[in-house]
Amino acid sequence: MKAIVIGGGIGGTCAAIALKRFGIETAVYEAVKEIKPVGAAISIWPNGVKCLNYLGMKDALRALGGQMRFMAYKEYQQGQTMTRFSMDPLIQSVGEQPYPVARAELQSMLLDTYGRDEVQFGKRVTHVEESADSVTAWFDDGTSATGDLLIAADGTHSVIRQHVLGYATERRYAGYVNWNGLVDIDESIAPADQWTTFVGEGKRVSLMPVSGNRFYFFFDVPLPKGLAEDRATVREDLLRYFAGWAEPVQKLIGMINPETTNRVEIHDIDPFMQLVKGRIALLGDSGHSTTPDIGQGGCAAMEDAVVLANVLQTNSLGIEDALLRYQEKRAYRVKDLVLKARKRCDVTHGKEMAVTEQWYEDLKQETGERILSGMCETILGGPLE
Ligand code: FAD
């Protein structure tokens, strides 16, 4: 059996690693010559960590991951703590800890685990064709690749999605802009072992530790789509959006490097239940594009990879049957994640300000129990115990 994997991001590399582990021949085709991940870092929640453990990257991941022992929300003007609690009950409940990691390092780990030299870069798929017993991907350099099945891990702008669904999907603007990057840890901004989030005015500023004594930071601001982006004014823009916010936030803005700070207009796609067609499977953001509000997009791609490899390995009624089983196992799960993230997004970013204000009030009463139990439920919905 030969699988063609389109896309060498988180989903594509995880799928290729997973299939290879079961002895399935794989070939990975990536559009760009060099992968430059959008975004500085990513939080891998225990459901994603378990997938990477399962795929043989347990030790490598630990070396990259930050230690996030506590979680805290802070009120935006004075920086007073609204709630602070240990993440330990979550770890005890689900059996694994979360790891925030720098994206470039995650991408390197995945490519090295699969075999960097085995990925064909500069191969952008334009369209796919299926026959009774094979599937062919055509690239924009005029070449093609044929296999027994094709895994479309070509991201949120997937060109293969439309072939699978039979219609074009639209990305939906979620209403806010996210700036993210990495800075050296400075404990006058936030403790080194804590996920700290300042909230107010429907905005947020968040810091998570990653390895190498660095914070992954992000700023979210509800804004119209399509504002001019100018790297030269990142700091001025953030100072304006966060005027009157507490001293640690001002200090963070002073520390960021505008050259390496990403600006992303956040989108998702209405969930759909069809993830496969014949010998083609959508995996990762091509199959479920979510806002990052529960940090589960990449984790879901890892879950997809594990489930897909397992159904191909454990079933013997043919590829199309196995892919339908993959769809059956994944469609509700990923729909749930997209909708949960959308709901969280709206509350966090002031879609209805009264609801967001109530959330701020609730945070002042929060012991950690409610937040952690919501996170546990999401995590335990993953495929691995
Ligand atoms: P991608 O990472 O987009 O990879 C797709 C790959 O396919 C790319 O390398 C691309 O070049 C290639 N490609 C595209 N088109 C073609 C083509 N035609 N032919 C060949 N190759 C092609 N997730 C989490 O789990 N935790 C988080 O904390 C988190 N934070 C996030 C923060 C932000 C600001 C954003 C925007 C997202 C976040 N996510 C997070 C989501 C996560 O980044 C995505 O879900 C994940 O990257 C999806 O992986 P993927 O492989 O499906 O897609």
PDB file of N, CA, C and O and ligand atoms in Angstrom, residues 6-13 29-32 35 38-39 41-45 103 107 123-126 139 152-160 176 178 180 208 216 218 264-266 283-288 290-292 294-302, ligand 1:
ATOM      1  N   ILE A   6      -0.165  14.962   1.119  1.00  0.00           N
ATOM      2  CA  ILE A   6      -0.010  16.315   0.584  1.00  0.00           C
ATOM      3  C   ILE A   6       0.042  17.296   1.744  1.00  0.00           C
ATOM      4  O   ILE A   6      -0.922  17.447   2.495  1.00  0.00           O
ATOM      5  N   GLY A   7       1.174  17.982   1.883  1.00  0.00           N
ATOM      6  CA  GLY A   7       1.365  18.939   2.972  1.00  0.00           C
ATOM      7  C   GLY A   7       2.327  18.375   4.009  1.00  0.00           C
ATOM      8  O   GLY A   7       2.138  17.253   4.493  1.00  0.00           O
ATOM      9  N   GLY A   8       3.338  19.167   4.323  1.00  0.00           N
ATOM     10  CA  GLY A   8       4.338  18.724   5.300  1.00  0.00           C
ATOM     11  C   GLY A   8       4.267  19.521   6.581  1.00  0.00           C
ATOM     12  O   GLY A   8       5.272  19.722   7.262  1.00  0.00           O
ATOM     13  N   GLY A   9       3.062  19.990   6.950  1.00  0.00           N
ATOM     14  CA  GLY A   9       2.874  20.685   8.228  1.00  0.00           C
ATOM     15  C   GLY A   9       2.695  19.668   9.355  1.00  0.00           C
ATOM     16  O   GLY A   9       3.109  18.501   9.232  1.00  0.00           O
ATOM     17  N   ILE A  10       2.040  20.099  10.424  1.00  0.00           N
ATOM     18  CA  ILE A  10       1.867  19.219  11.587  1.00  0.00           C
ATOM     19  C   ILE A  10       1.093  17.963  11.188  1.00  0.00           C
ATOM     20  O   ILE A  10       1.494  16.837  11.498  1.00  0.00           O
ATOM     21  N   GLY A  11      -0.026  18.158  10.481  1.00  0.00           N
ATOM     22  CA  GLY A  11      -0.888  17.021  10.138  1.00  0.00           C
ATOM     23  C   GLY A  11      -0.214  16.056   9.174  1.00  0.00           C
ATOM     24  O   GLY A  11      -0.229  14.833   9.389  1.00  0.00           O
ATOM     25  N   GLY A  12       0.369  16.601   8.118  1.00  0.00           N
ATOM     26  CA  GLY A  12       0.989  15.747   7.099  1.00  0.00           C
ATOM     27  C   GLY A  12       2.152  14.943   7.648  1.00  0.00           C
ATOM     28  O   GLY A  12       2.262  13.730   7.402  1.00  0.00           O
ATOM     29  N   THR A  13       3.014  15.596   8.428  1.00  0.00           N
ATOM     30  CA  THR A  13       4.176  14.858   8.955  1.00  0.00           C
ATOM     31  C   THR A  13       3.726  13.813   9.979  1.00  0.00           C
ATOM     32  O   THR A  13       4.240  12.685   9.970  1.00  0.00           O
ATOM     33  N   TYR A  29       4.543  15.380  -0.094  1.00  0.00           N
ATOM     34  CA  TYR A  29       4.761  16.467  -1.052  1.00  0.00           C
ATOM     35  C   TYR A  29       4.329  17.776  -0.415  1.00  0.00           C
ATOM     36  O   TYR A  29       3.186  17.922   0.010  1.00  0.00           O
ATOM     37  N   GLU A  30       5.253  18.709  -0.346  1.00  0.00           N
ATOM     38  CA  GLU A  30       5.012  19.986   0.332  1.00  0.00           C
ATOM     39  C   GLU A  30       5.182  21.124  -0.674  1.00  0.00           C
ATOM     40  O   GLU A  30       6.161  21.157  -1.421  1.00  0.00           O
ATOM     41  N   ALA A  31       4.231  22.070  -0.645  1.00  0.00           N
ATOM     42  CA  ALA A  31       4.222  23.147  -1.650  1.00  0.00           C
ATOM     43  C   ALA A  31       5.449  24.060  -1.575  1.00  0.00           C
ATOM     44  O   ALA A  31       6.026  24.413  -2.597  1.00  0.00           O
ATOM     45  N   VAL A  32       5.815  24.448  -0.362  1.00  0.00           N
ATOM     46  CA  VAL A  32       6.866  25.464  -0.251  1.00  0.00           C
ATOM     47  C   VAL A  32       8.256  24.818  -0.245  1.00  0.00           C
ATOM     48  O   VAL A  32       8.404  23.624   0.027  1.00  0.00           O
ATOM     49  N   ILE A  35       9.623  25.241   4.960  1.00  0.00           N
ATOM     50  CA  ILE A  35       8.434  25.495   5.782  1.00  0.00           C
ATOM     51  C   ILE A  35       8.738  26.569   6.824  1.00  0.00           C
ATOM     52  O   ILE A  35       9.674  26.445   7.610  1.00  0.00           O
ATOM     53  N   VAL A  38       3.392  29.475  10.413  1.00  0.00           N
ATOM     54  CA  VAL A  38       2.678  30.700  10.790  1.00  0.00           C
ATOM     55  C   VAL A  38       2.491  30.623  12.294  1.00  0.00           C
ATOM     56  O   VAL A  38       1.778  29.759  12.782  1.00  0.00           O
ATOM     57  N   GLY A  39       3.106  31.492  13.018  1.00  0.00           N
ATOM     58  CA  GLY A  39       2.939  31.457  14.470  1.00  0.00           C
ATOM     59  C   GLY A  39       4.216  31.004  15.139  1.00  0.00           C
ATOM     60  O   GLY A  39       4.964  30.191  14.603  1.00  0.00           O
ATOM     61  N   ALA A  41       4.579  29.674  18.370  1.00  0.00           N
ATOM     62  CA  ALA A  41       4.554  28.508  19.256  1.00  0.00           C
ATOM     63  C   ALA A  41       3.149  27.928  19.265  1.00  0.00           C
ATOM     64  O   ALA A  41       2.238  28.476  18.630  1.00  0.00           O
ATOM     65  N   ILE A  42       3.003  26.846  19.960  1.00  0.00           N
ATOM     66  CA  ILE A  42       1.724  26.147  19.991  1.00  0.00           C
ATOM     67  C   ILE A  42       1.651  25.406  21.321  1.00  0.00           C
ATOM     68  O   ILE A  42       2.671  24.933  21.809  1.00  0.00           O
ATOM     69  N   SER A  43       0.455  25.370  21.902  1.00  0.00           N
ATOM     70  CA  SER A  43       0.328  24.562  23.118  1.00  0.00           C
ATOM     71  C   SER A  43      -0.184  23.188  22.694  1.00  0.00           C
ATOM     72  O   SER A  43      -1.204  23.090  22.023  1.00  0.00           O
ATOM     73  N   ILE A  44       0.567  22.175  23.053  1.00  0.00           N
ATOM     74  CA  ILE A  44       0.122  20.812  22.751  1.00  0.00           C
ATOM     75  C   ILE A  44      -0.502  20.276  24.031  1.00  0.00           C
ATOM     76  O   ILE A  44       0.194  20.086  25.038  1.00  0.00           O
ATOM     77  N   TRP A  45      -1.811  20.080  23.991  1.00  0.00           N
ATOM     78  CA  TRP A  45      -2.530  19.601  25.172  1.00  0.00           C
ATOM     79  C   TRP A  45      -2.356  18.083  25.269  1.00  0.00           C
ATOM     80  O   TRP A  45      -1.913  17.435  24.298  1.00  0.00           O
ATOM     81  N   ARG A 103       7.059  26.579  17.493  1.00  0.00           N
ATOM     82  CA  ARG A 103       6.589  25.878  16.292  1.00  0.00           C
ATOM     83  C   ARG A 103       7.721  25.387  15.411  1.00  0.00           C
ATOM     84  O   ARG A 103       7.661  24.296  14.861  1.00  0.00           O
ATOM     85  N   GLN A 107       8.176  21.596  14.292  1.00  0.00           N
ATOM     86  CA  GLN A 107       8.232  21.221  12.879  1.00  0.00           C
ATOM     87  C   GLN A 107       9.514  20.440  12.582  1.00  0.00           C
ATOM     88  O   GLN A 107       9.501  19.433  11.880  1.00  0.00           O
ATOM     89  N   LYS A 123       6.518  21.205  -4.197  1.00  0.00           N
ATOM     90  CA  LYS A 123       5.535  20.430  -4.965  1.00  0.00           C
ATOM     91  C   LYS A 123       4.134  20.869  -4.549  1.00  0.00           C
ATOM     92  O   LYS A 123       3.586  20.395  -3.542  1.00  0.00           O
ATOM     93  N   ARG A 124       3.576  21.802  -5.289  1.00  0.00           N
ATOM     94  CA  ARG A 124       2.246  22.334  -4.953  1.00  0.00           C
ATOM     95  C   ARG A 124       1.182  21.601  -5.747  1.00  0.00           C
ATOM     96  O   ARG A 124       1.177  21.641  -6.981  1.00  0.00           O
ATOM     97  N   VAL A 125       0.279  20.942  -5.062  1.00  0.00           N
ATOM     98  CA  VAL A 125      -0.805  20.218  -5.742  1.00  0.00           C
ATOM     99  C   VAL A 125      -1.776  21.210  -6.370  1.00  0.00           C
ATOM    100  O   VAL A 125      -2.154  22.199  -5.732  1.00  0.00           O
ATOM    101  N   THR A 126      -2.161  20.926  -7.589  1.00  0.00           N
ATOM    102  CA  THR A 126      -3.187  21.764  -8.231  1.00  0.00           C
ATOM    103  C   THR A 126      -4.523  21.029  -8.268  1.00  0.00           C
ATOM    104  O   THR A 126      -5.568  21.631  -8.087  1.00  0.00           O
ATOM    105  N   PHE A 139       0.944  18.277  -9.744  1.00  0.00           N
ATOM    106  CA  PHE A 139       1.633  19.427  -9.144  1.00  0.00           C
ATOM    107  C   PHE A 139       1.786  20.561 -10.155  1.00  0.00           C
ATOM    108  O   PHE A 139       1.697  20.336 -11.371  1.00  0.00           O
ATOM    109  N   ALA A 152      -4.926  14.373   2.316  1.00  0.00           N
ATOM    110  CA  ALA A 152      -4.875  15.812   2.040  1.00  0.00           C
ATOM    111  C   ALA A 152      -4.663  16.552   3.347  1.00  0.00           C
ATOM    112  O   ALA A 152      -5.602  16.806   4.099  1.00  0.00           O
ATOM    113  N   ALA A 153      -3.407  16.875   3.635  1.00  0.00           N
ATOM    114  CA  ALA A 153      -3.062  17.654   4.834  1.00  0.00           C
ATOM    115  C   ALA A 153      -2.548  19.004   4.364  1.00  0.00           C
ATOM    116  O   ALA A 153      -1.505  19.485   4.809  1.00  0.00           O
ATOM    117  N   ASP A 154      -3.303  19.605   3.430  1.00  0.00           N
ATOM    118  CA  ASP A 154      -2.832  20.840   2.796  1.00  0.00           C
ATOM    119  C   ASP A 154      -3.420  22.094   3.450  1.00  0.00           C
ATOM    120  O   ASP A 154      -3.523  23.141   2.817  1.00  0.00           O
ATOM    121  N   GLY A 155      -3.790  21.964   4.717  1.00  0.00           N
ATOM    122  CA  GLY A 155      -4.067  23.143   5.535  1.00  0.00           C
ATOM    123  C   GLY A 155      -5.414  23.806   5.299  1.00  0.00           C
ATOM    124  O   GLY A 155      -6.259  23.325   4.549  1.00  0.00           O
ATOM    125  N   THR A 156      -5.580  24.944   5.941  1.00  0.00           N
ATOM    126  CA  THR A 156      -6.889  25.620   5.926  1.00  0.00           C
ATOM    127  C   THR A 156      -7.302  26.093   4.534  1.00  0.00           C
ATOM    128  O   THR A 156      -8.485  26.170   4.222  1.00  0.00           O
ATOM    129  N   HIS A 157      -6.310  26.407   3.667  1.00  0.00           N
ATOM    130  CA  HIS A 157      -6.630  26.852   2.301  1.00  0.00           C
ATOM    131  C   HIS A 157      -6.651  25.670   1.330  1.00  0.00           C
ATOM    132  O   HIS A 157      -6.488  25.864   0.118  1.00  0.00           O
ATOM    133  N   SER A 158      -6.828  24.480   1.838  1.00  0.00           N
ATOM    134  CA  SER A 158      -6.782  23.232   1.046  1.00  0.00           C
ATOM    135  C   SER A 158      -7.417  23.350  -0.348  1.00  0.00           C
ATOM    136  O   SER A 158      -8.550  23.817  -0.484  1.00  0.00           O
ATOM    137  N   VAL A 159      -6.688  22.879  -1.357  1.00  0.00           N
ATOM    138  CA  VAL A 159      -7.288  22.814  -2.699  1.00  0.00           C
ATOM    139  C   VAL A 159      -8.012  21.472  -2.889  1.00  0.00           C
ATOM    140  O   VAL A 159      -8.836  21.337  -3.782  1.00  0.00           O
ATOM    141  N   ILE A 160      -7.684  20.506  -2.048  1.00  0.00           N
ATOM    142  CA  ILE A 160      -8.278  19.169  -2.221  1.00  0.00           C
ATOM    143  C   ILE A 160      -9.645  19.079  -1.529  1.00  0.00           C
ATOM    144  O   ILE A 160     -10.489  18.269  -1.889  1.00  0.00           O
ATOM    145  N   TYR A 176     -11.250  38.772  15.357  1.00  0.00           N
ATOM    146  CA  TYR A 176     -10.116  39.352  16.092  1.00  0.00           C
ATOM    147  C   TYR A 176      -8.782  39.058  15.409  1.00  0.00           C
ATOM    148  O   TYR A 176      -8.667  38.137  14.603  1.00  0.00           O
ATOM    149  N   ASN A 178      -4.653  38.369  16.051  1.00  0.00           N
ATOM    150  CA  ASN A 178      -3.740  37.792  17.033  1.00  0.00           C
ATOM    151  C   ASN A 178      -2.309  38.134  16.625  1.00  0.00           C
ATOM    152  O   ASN A 178      -1.936  37.955  15.471  1.00  0.00           O
ATOM    153  N   ASN A 180       1.612  37.228  17.731  1.00  0.00           N
ATOM    154  CA  ASN A 180       2.314  36.258  18.583  1.00  0.00           C
ATOM    155  C   ASN A 180       3.801  36.229  18.291  1.00  0.00           C
ATOM    156  O   ASN A 180       4.243  36.605  17.213  1.00  0.00           O
ATOM    157  N   MET A 208       2.991  31.930  27.818  1.00  0.00           N
ATOM    158  CA  MET A 208       3.189  30.517  28.155  1.00  0.00           C
ATOM    159  C   MET A 208       4.685  30.206  28.059  1.00  0.00           C
ATOM    160  O   MET A 208       5.321  30.638  27.094  1.00  0.00           O
ATOM    161  N   TYR A 216       6.216  32.136  25.086  1.00  0.00           N
ATOM    162  CA  TYR A 216       5.382  32.333  23.907  1.00  0.00           C
ATOM    163  C   TYR A 216       4.360  33.374  24.346  1.00  0.00           C
ATOM    164  O   TYR A 216       3.700  33.211  25.368  1.00  0.00           O
ATOM    165  N   PHE A 218       1.070  36.037  23.223  1.00  0.00           N
ATOM    166  CA  PHE A 218       0.147  36.498  22.189  1.00  0.00           C
ATOM    167  C   PHE A 218      -0.781  37.576  22.711  1.00  0.00           C
ATOM    168  O   PHE A 218      -1.080  37.643  23.899  1.00  0.00           O
ATOM    169  N   VAL A 264      -1.927  37.693  12.776  1.00  0.00           N
ATOM    170  CA  VAL A 264      -2.824  36.753  12.099  1.00  0.00           C
ATOM    171  C   VAL A 264      -4.275  37.178  12.304  1.00  0.00           C
ATOM    172  O   VAL A 264      -4.702  37.408  13.445  1.00  0.00           O
ATOM    173  N   GLU A 265      -5.024  37.291  11.214  1.00  0.00           N
ATOM    174  CA  GLU A 265      -6.471  37.498  11.332  1.00  0.00           C
ATOM    175  C   GLU A 265      -7.085  36.107  11.511  1.00  0.00           C
ATOM    176  O   GLU A 265      -6.900  35.226  10.677  1.00  0.00           O
ATOM    177  N   ILE A 266      -7.800  35.920  12.610  1.00  0.00           N
ATOM    178  CA  ILE A 266      -8.231  34.566  12.971  1.00  0.00           C
ATOM    179  C   ILE A 266      -9.528  34.171  12.253  1.00  0.00           C
ATOM    180  O   ILE A 266     -10.506  34.916  12.268  1.00  0.00           O
ATOM    181  N   LEU A 283      -7.239  15.687   6.343  1.00  0.00           N
ATOM    182  CA  LEU A 283      -6.633  15.517   7.671  1.00  0.00           C
ATOM    183  C   LEU A 283      -6.088  16.865   8.147  1.00  0.00           C
ATOM    184  O   LEU A 283      -5.516  17.610   7.365  1.00  0.00           O
ATOM    185  N   GLY A 284      -6.292  17.172   9.424  1.00  0.00           N
ATOM    186  CA  GLY A 284      -5.832  18.457   9.958  1.00  0.00           C
ATOM    187  C   GLY A 284      -6.743  19.584   9.487  1.00  0.00           C
ATOM    188  O   GLY A 284      -7.946  19.387   9.248  1.00  0.00           O
ATOM    189  N   ASP A 285      -6.168  20.772   9.316  1.00  0.00           N
ATOM    190  CA  ASP A 285      -6.965  21.961   8.998  1.00  0.00           C
ATOM    191  C   ASP A 285      -7.738  21.841   7.682  1.00  0.00           C
ATOM    192  O   ASP A 285      -8.709  22.561   7.484  1.00  0.00           O
ATOM    193  N   SER A 286      -7.338  20.979   6.789  1.00  0.00           N
ATOM    194  CA  SER A 286      -8.117  20.817   5.552  1.00  0.00           C
ATOM    195  C   SER A 286      -9.494  20.240   5.890  1.00  0.00           C
ATOM    196  O   SER A 286     -10.476  20.551   5.226  1.00  0.00           O
ATOM    197  N   GLY A 287      -9.559  19.438   6.934  1.00  0.00           N
ATOM    198  CA  GLY A 287     -10.813  18.795   7.321  1.00  0.00           C
ATOM    199  C   GLY A 287     -11.562  19.524   8.430  1.00  0.00           C
ATOM    200  O   GLY A 287     -12.753  19.267   8.643  1.00  0.00           O
ATOM    201  N   HIS A 288     -10.856  20.374   9.151  1.00  0.00           N
ATOM    202  CA  HIS A 288     -11.498  21.079  10.274  1.00  0.00           C
ATOM    203  C   HIS A 288     -10.632  22.267  10.648  1.00  0.00           C
ATOM    204  O   HIS A 288      -9.595  22.143  11.269  1.00  0.00           O
ATOM    205  N   THR A 290     -10.179  25.572  12.706  1.00  0.00           N
ATOM    206  CA  THR A 290     -10.731  26.115  13.944  1.00  0.00           C
ATOM    207  C   THR A 290     -10.012  27.389  14.370  1.00  0.00           C
ATOM    208  O   THR A 290      -8.857  27.603  13.995  1.00  0.00           O
ATOM    209  N   THR A 291     -10.687  28.215  15.152  1.00  0.00           N
ATOM    210  CA  THR A 291      -9.972  29.313  15.809  1.00  0.00           C
ATOM    211  C   THR A 291      -9.081  28.677  16.891  1.00  0.00           C
ATOM    212  O   THR A 291      -9.376  27.577  17.364  1.00  0.00           O
ATOM    213  N   PRO A 292      -8.019  29.365  17.278  1.00  0.00           N
ATOM    214  CA  PRO A 292      -7.103  28.737  18.245  1.00  0.00           C
ATOM    215  C   PRO A 292      -7.548  28.880  19.703  1.00  0.00           C
ATOM    216  O   PRO A 292      -6.743  28.686  20.600  1.00  0.00           O
ATOM    217  N   ILE A 294      -9.182  27.199  21.908  1.00  0.00           N
ATOM    218  CA  ILE A 294      -8.958  26.142  22.910  1.00  0.00           C
ATOM    219  C   ILE A 294      -7.661  25.397  22.582  1.00  0.00           C
ATOM    220  O   ILE A 294      -7.397  24.326  23.145  1.00  0.00           O
ATOM    221  N   GLY A 295      -6.873  25.953  21.683  1.00  0.00           N
ATOM    222  CA  GLY A 295      -5.541  25.384  21.387  1.00  0.00           C
ATOM    223  C   GLY A 295      -5.605  23.945  20.914  1.00  0.00           C
ATOM    224  O   GLY A 295      -4.769  23.120  21.303  1.00  0.00           O
ATOM    225  N   GLN A 296      -6.583  23.633  20.060  1.00  0.00           N
ATOM    226  CA  GLN A 296      -6.761  22.224  19.715  1.00  0.00           C
ATOM    227  C   GLN A 296      -6.588  21.900  18.226  1.00  0.00           C
ATOM    228  O   GLN A 296      -6.671  20.738  17.844  1.00  0.00           O
ATOM    229  N   GLY A 297      -6.360  22.909  17.370  1.00  0.00           N
ATOM    230  CA  GLY A 297      -6.268  22.616  15.932  1.00  0.00           C
ATOM    231  C   GLY A 297      -5.156  21.631  15.600  1.00  0.00           C
ATOM    232  O   GLY A 297      -5.369  20.628  14.909  1.00  0.00           O
ATOM    233  N   GLY A 298      -3.973  21.922  16.091  1.00  0.00           N
ATOM    234  CA  GLY A 298      -2.828  21.045  15.824  1.00  0.00           C
ATOM    235  C   GLY A 298      -2.989  19.707  16.536  1.00  0.00           C
ATOM    236  O   GLY A 298      -2.650  18.648  15.981  1.00  0.00           O
ATOM    237  N   CYS A 299      -3.518  19.750  17.752  1.00  0.00           N
ATOM    238  CA  CYS A 299      -3.727  18.494  18.504  1.00  0.00           C
ATOM    239  C   CYS A 299      -4.705  17.595  17.745  1.00  0.00           C
ATOM    240  O   CYS A 299      -4.516  16.369  17.682  1.00  0.00           O
ATOM    241  N   ALA A 300      -5.736  18.208  17.155  1.00  0.00           N
ATOM    242  CA  ALA A 300      -6.718  17.416  16.407  1.00  0.00           C
ATOM    243  C   ALA A 300      -6.075  16.786  15.170  1.00  0.00           C
ATOM    244  O   ALA A 300      -6.414  15.658  14.790  1.00  0.00           O
ATOM    245  N   ALA A 301      -5.138  17.509  14.553  1.00  0.00           N
ATOM    246  CA  ALA A 301      -4.423  16.938  13.397  1.00  0.00           C
ATOM    247  C   ALA A 301      -3.613  15.715  13.837  1.00  0.00           C
ATOM    248  O   ALA A 301      -3.551  14.697  13.126  1.00  0.00           O
ATOM    249  N   MET A 302      -3.006  15.799  15.012  1.00  0.00           N
ATOM    250  CA  MET A 302      -2.235  14.659  15.546  1.00  0.00           C
ATOM    251  C   MET A 302      -3.168  13.477  15.802  1.00  0.00           C
ATOM    252  O   MET A 302      -2.844  12.323  15.497  1.00  0.00           O
TER     253      MET A 302
HETATM  254  P1  FAD B   1      -0.686  23.470   8.200  1.00  0.00           P
HETATM  255  O1  FAD B   1       0.135  23.548   9.421  1.00  0.00           O
HETATM  256  O2  FAD B   1      -1.239  24.731   7.631  1.00  0.00           O
HETATM  257  O3  FAD B   1       0.164  22.726   7.084  1.00  0.00           O
HETATM  258  C1  FAD B   1      -0.302  22.574   5.777  1.00  0.00           C
HETATM  259  C2  FAD B   1       0.901  22.375   4.879  1.00  0.00           C
HETATM  260  O4  FAD B   1       0.439  22.090   3.568  1.00  0.00           O
HETATM  261  C3  FAD B   1       1.769  23.619   4.781  1.00  0.00           C
HETATM  262  O5  FAD B   1       3.116  23.273   5.009  1.00  0.00           O
HETATM  263  C4  FAD B   1       1.516  24.131   3.384  1.00  0.00           C
HETATM  264  O6  FAD B   1       2.641  24.785   2.824  1.00  0.00           O
HETATM  265  C5  FAD B   1       1.180  22.853   2.649  1.00  0.00           C
HETATM  266  N1  FAD B   1       0.323  23.070   1.472  1.00  0.00           N
HETATM  267  C6  FAD B   1      -0.700  23.945   1.348  1.00  0.00           C
HETATM  268  N2  FAD B   1      -1.262  23.861   0.140  1.00  0.00           N
HETATM  269  C7  FAD B   1      -0.575  22.900  -0.512  1.00  0.00           C
HETATM  270  C8  FAD B   1      -0.677  22.356  -1.838  1.00  0.00           C
HETATM  271  N3  FAD B   1      -1.592  22.789  -2.704  1.00  0.00           N
HETATM  272  N4  FAD B   1       0.191  21.377  -2.205  1.00  0.00           N
HETATM  273  C9  FAD B   1       1.136  20.926  -1.334  1.00  0.00           C
HETATM  274  N5  FAD B   1       1.272  21.403  -0.088  1.00  0.00           N
HETATM  275  C10 FAD B   1       0.425  22.380   0.320  1.00  0.00           C
HETATM  276  N6  FAD B   1      -3.222  24.326  17.543  1.00  0.00           N
HETATM  277  C11 FAD B   1      -2.962  23.693  18.702  1.00  0.00           C
HETATM  278  O7  FAD B   1      -3.102  22.461  18.783  1.00  0.00           O
HETATM  279  N7  FAD B   1      -2.537  24.391  19.808  1.00  0.00           N
HETATM  280  C12 FAD B   1      -2.340  25.744  19.772  1.00  0.00           C
HETATM  281  O8  FAD B   1      -1.928  26.333  20.755  1.00  0.00           O
HETATM  282  C13 FAD B   1      -2.590  26.427  18.556  1.00  0.00           C
HETATM  283  N8  FAD B   1      -2.396  27.758  18.482  1.00  0.00           N
HETATM  284  C14 FAD B   1      -2.650  28.412  17.306  1.00  0.00           C
HETATM  285  C15 FAD B   1      -2.450  29.788  17.252  1.00  0.00           C
HETATM  286  C16 FAD B   1      -2.709  30.479  16.084  1.00  0.00           C
HETATM  287  C17 FAD B   1      -2.515  31.973  16.043  1.00  0.00           C
HETATM  288  C18 FAD B   1      -3.161  29.767  14.944  1.00  0.00           C
HETATM  289  C19 FAD B   1      -3.435  30.497  13.653  1.00  0.00           C
HETATM  290  C20 FAD B   1      -3.356  28.390  14.985  1.00  0.00           C
HETATM  291  C21 FAD B   1      -3.107  27.690  16.164  1.00  0.00           C
HETATM  292  N9  FAD B   1      -3.282  26.312  16.254  1.00  0.00           N
HETATM  293  C22 FAD B   1      -3.039  25.661  17.438  1.00  0.00           C
HETATM  294  C23 FAD B   1      -3.787  25.535  15.098  1.00  0.00           C
HETATM  295  C24 FAD B   1      -2.659  24.837  14.351  1.00  0.00           C
HETATM  296  O9  FAD B   1      -1.668  25.751  13.976  1.00  0.00           O
HETATM  297  C25 FAD B   1      -3.211  24.165  13.104  1.00  0.00           C
HETATM  298  O10 FAD B   1      -4.367  23.452  13.423  1.00  0.00           O
HETATM  299  C26 FAD B   1      -2.179  23.209  12.510  1.00  0.00           C
HETATM  300  O11 FAD B   1      -1.043  23.921  12.081  1.00  0.00           O
HETATM  301  C27 FAD B   1      -2.797  22.431  11.353  1.00  0.00           C
HETATM  302  O12 FAD B   1      -1.830  21.616  10.759  1.00  0.00           O
HETATM  303  P2  FAD B   1      -2.007  21.173   9.255  1.00  0.00           P
HETATM  304  O13 FAD B   1      -0.843  20.296   8.968  1.00  0.00           O
HETATM  305  O14 FAD B   1      -3.376  20.658   9.038  1.00  0.00           O
HETATM  306  O15 FAD B   1      -1.934  22.510   8.426  1.00  0.00           O
END
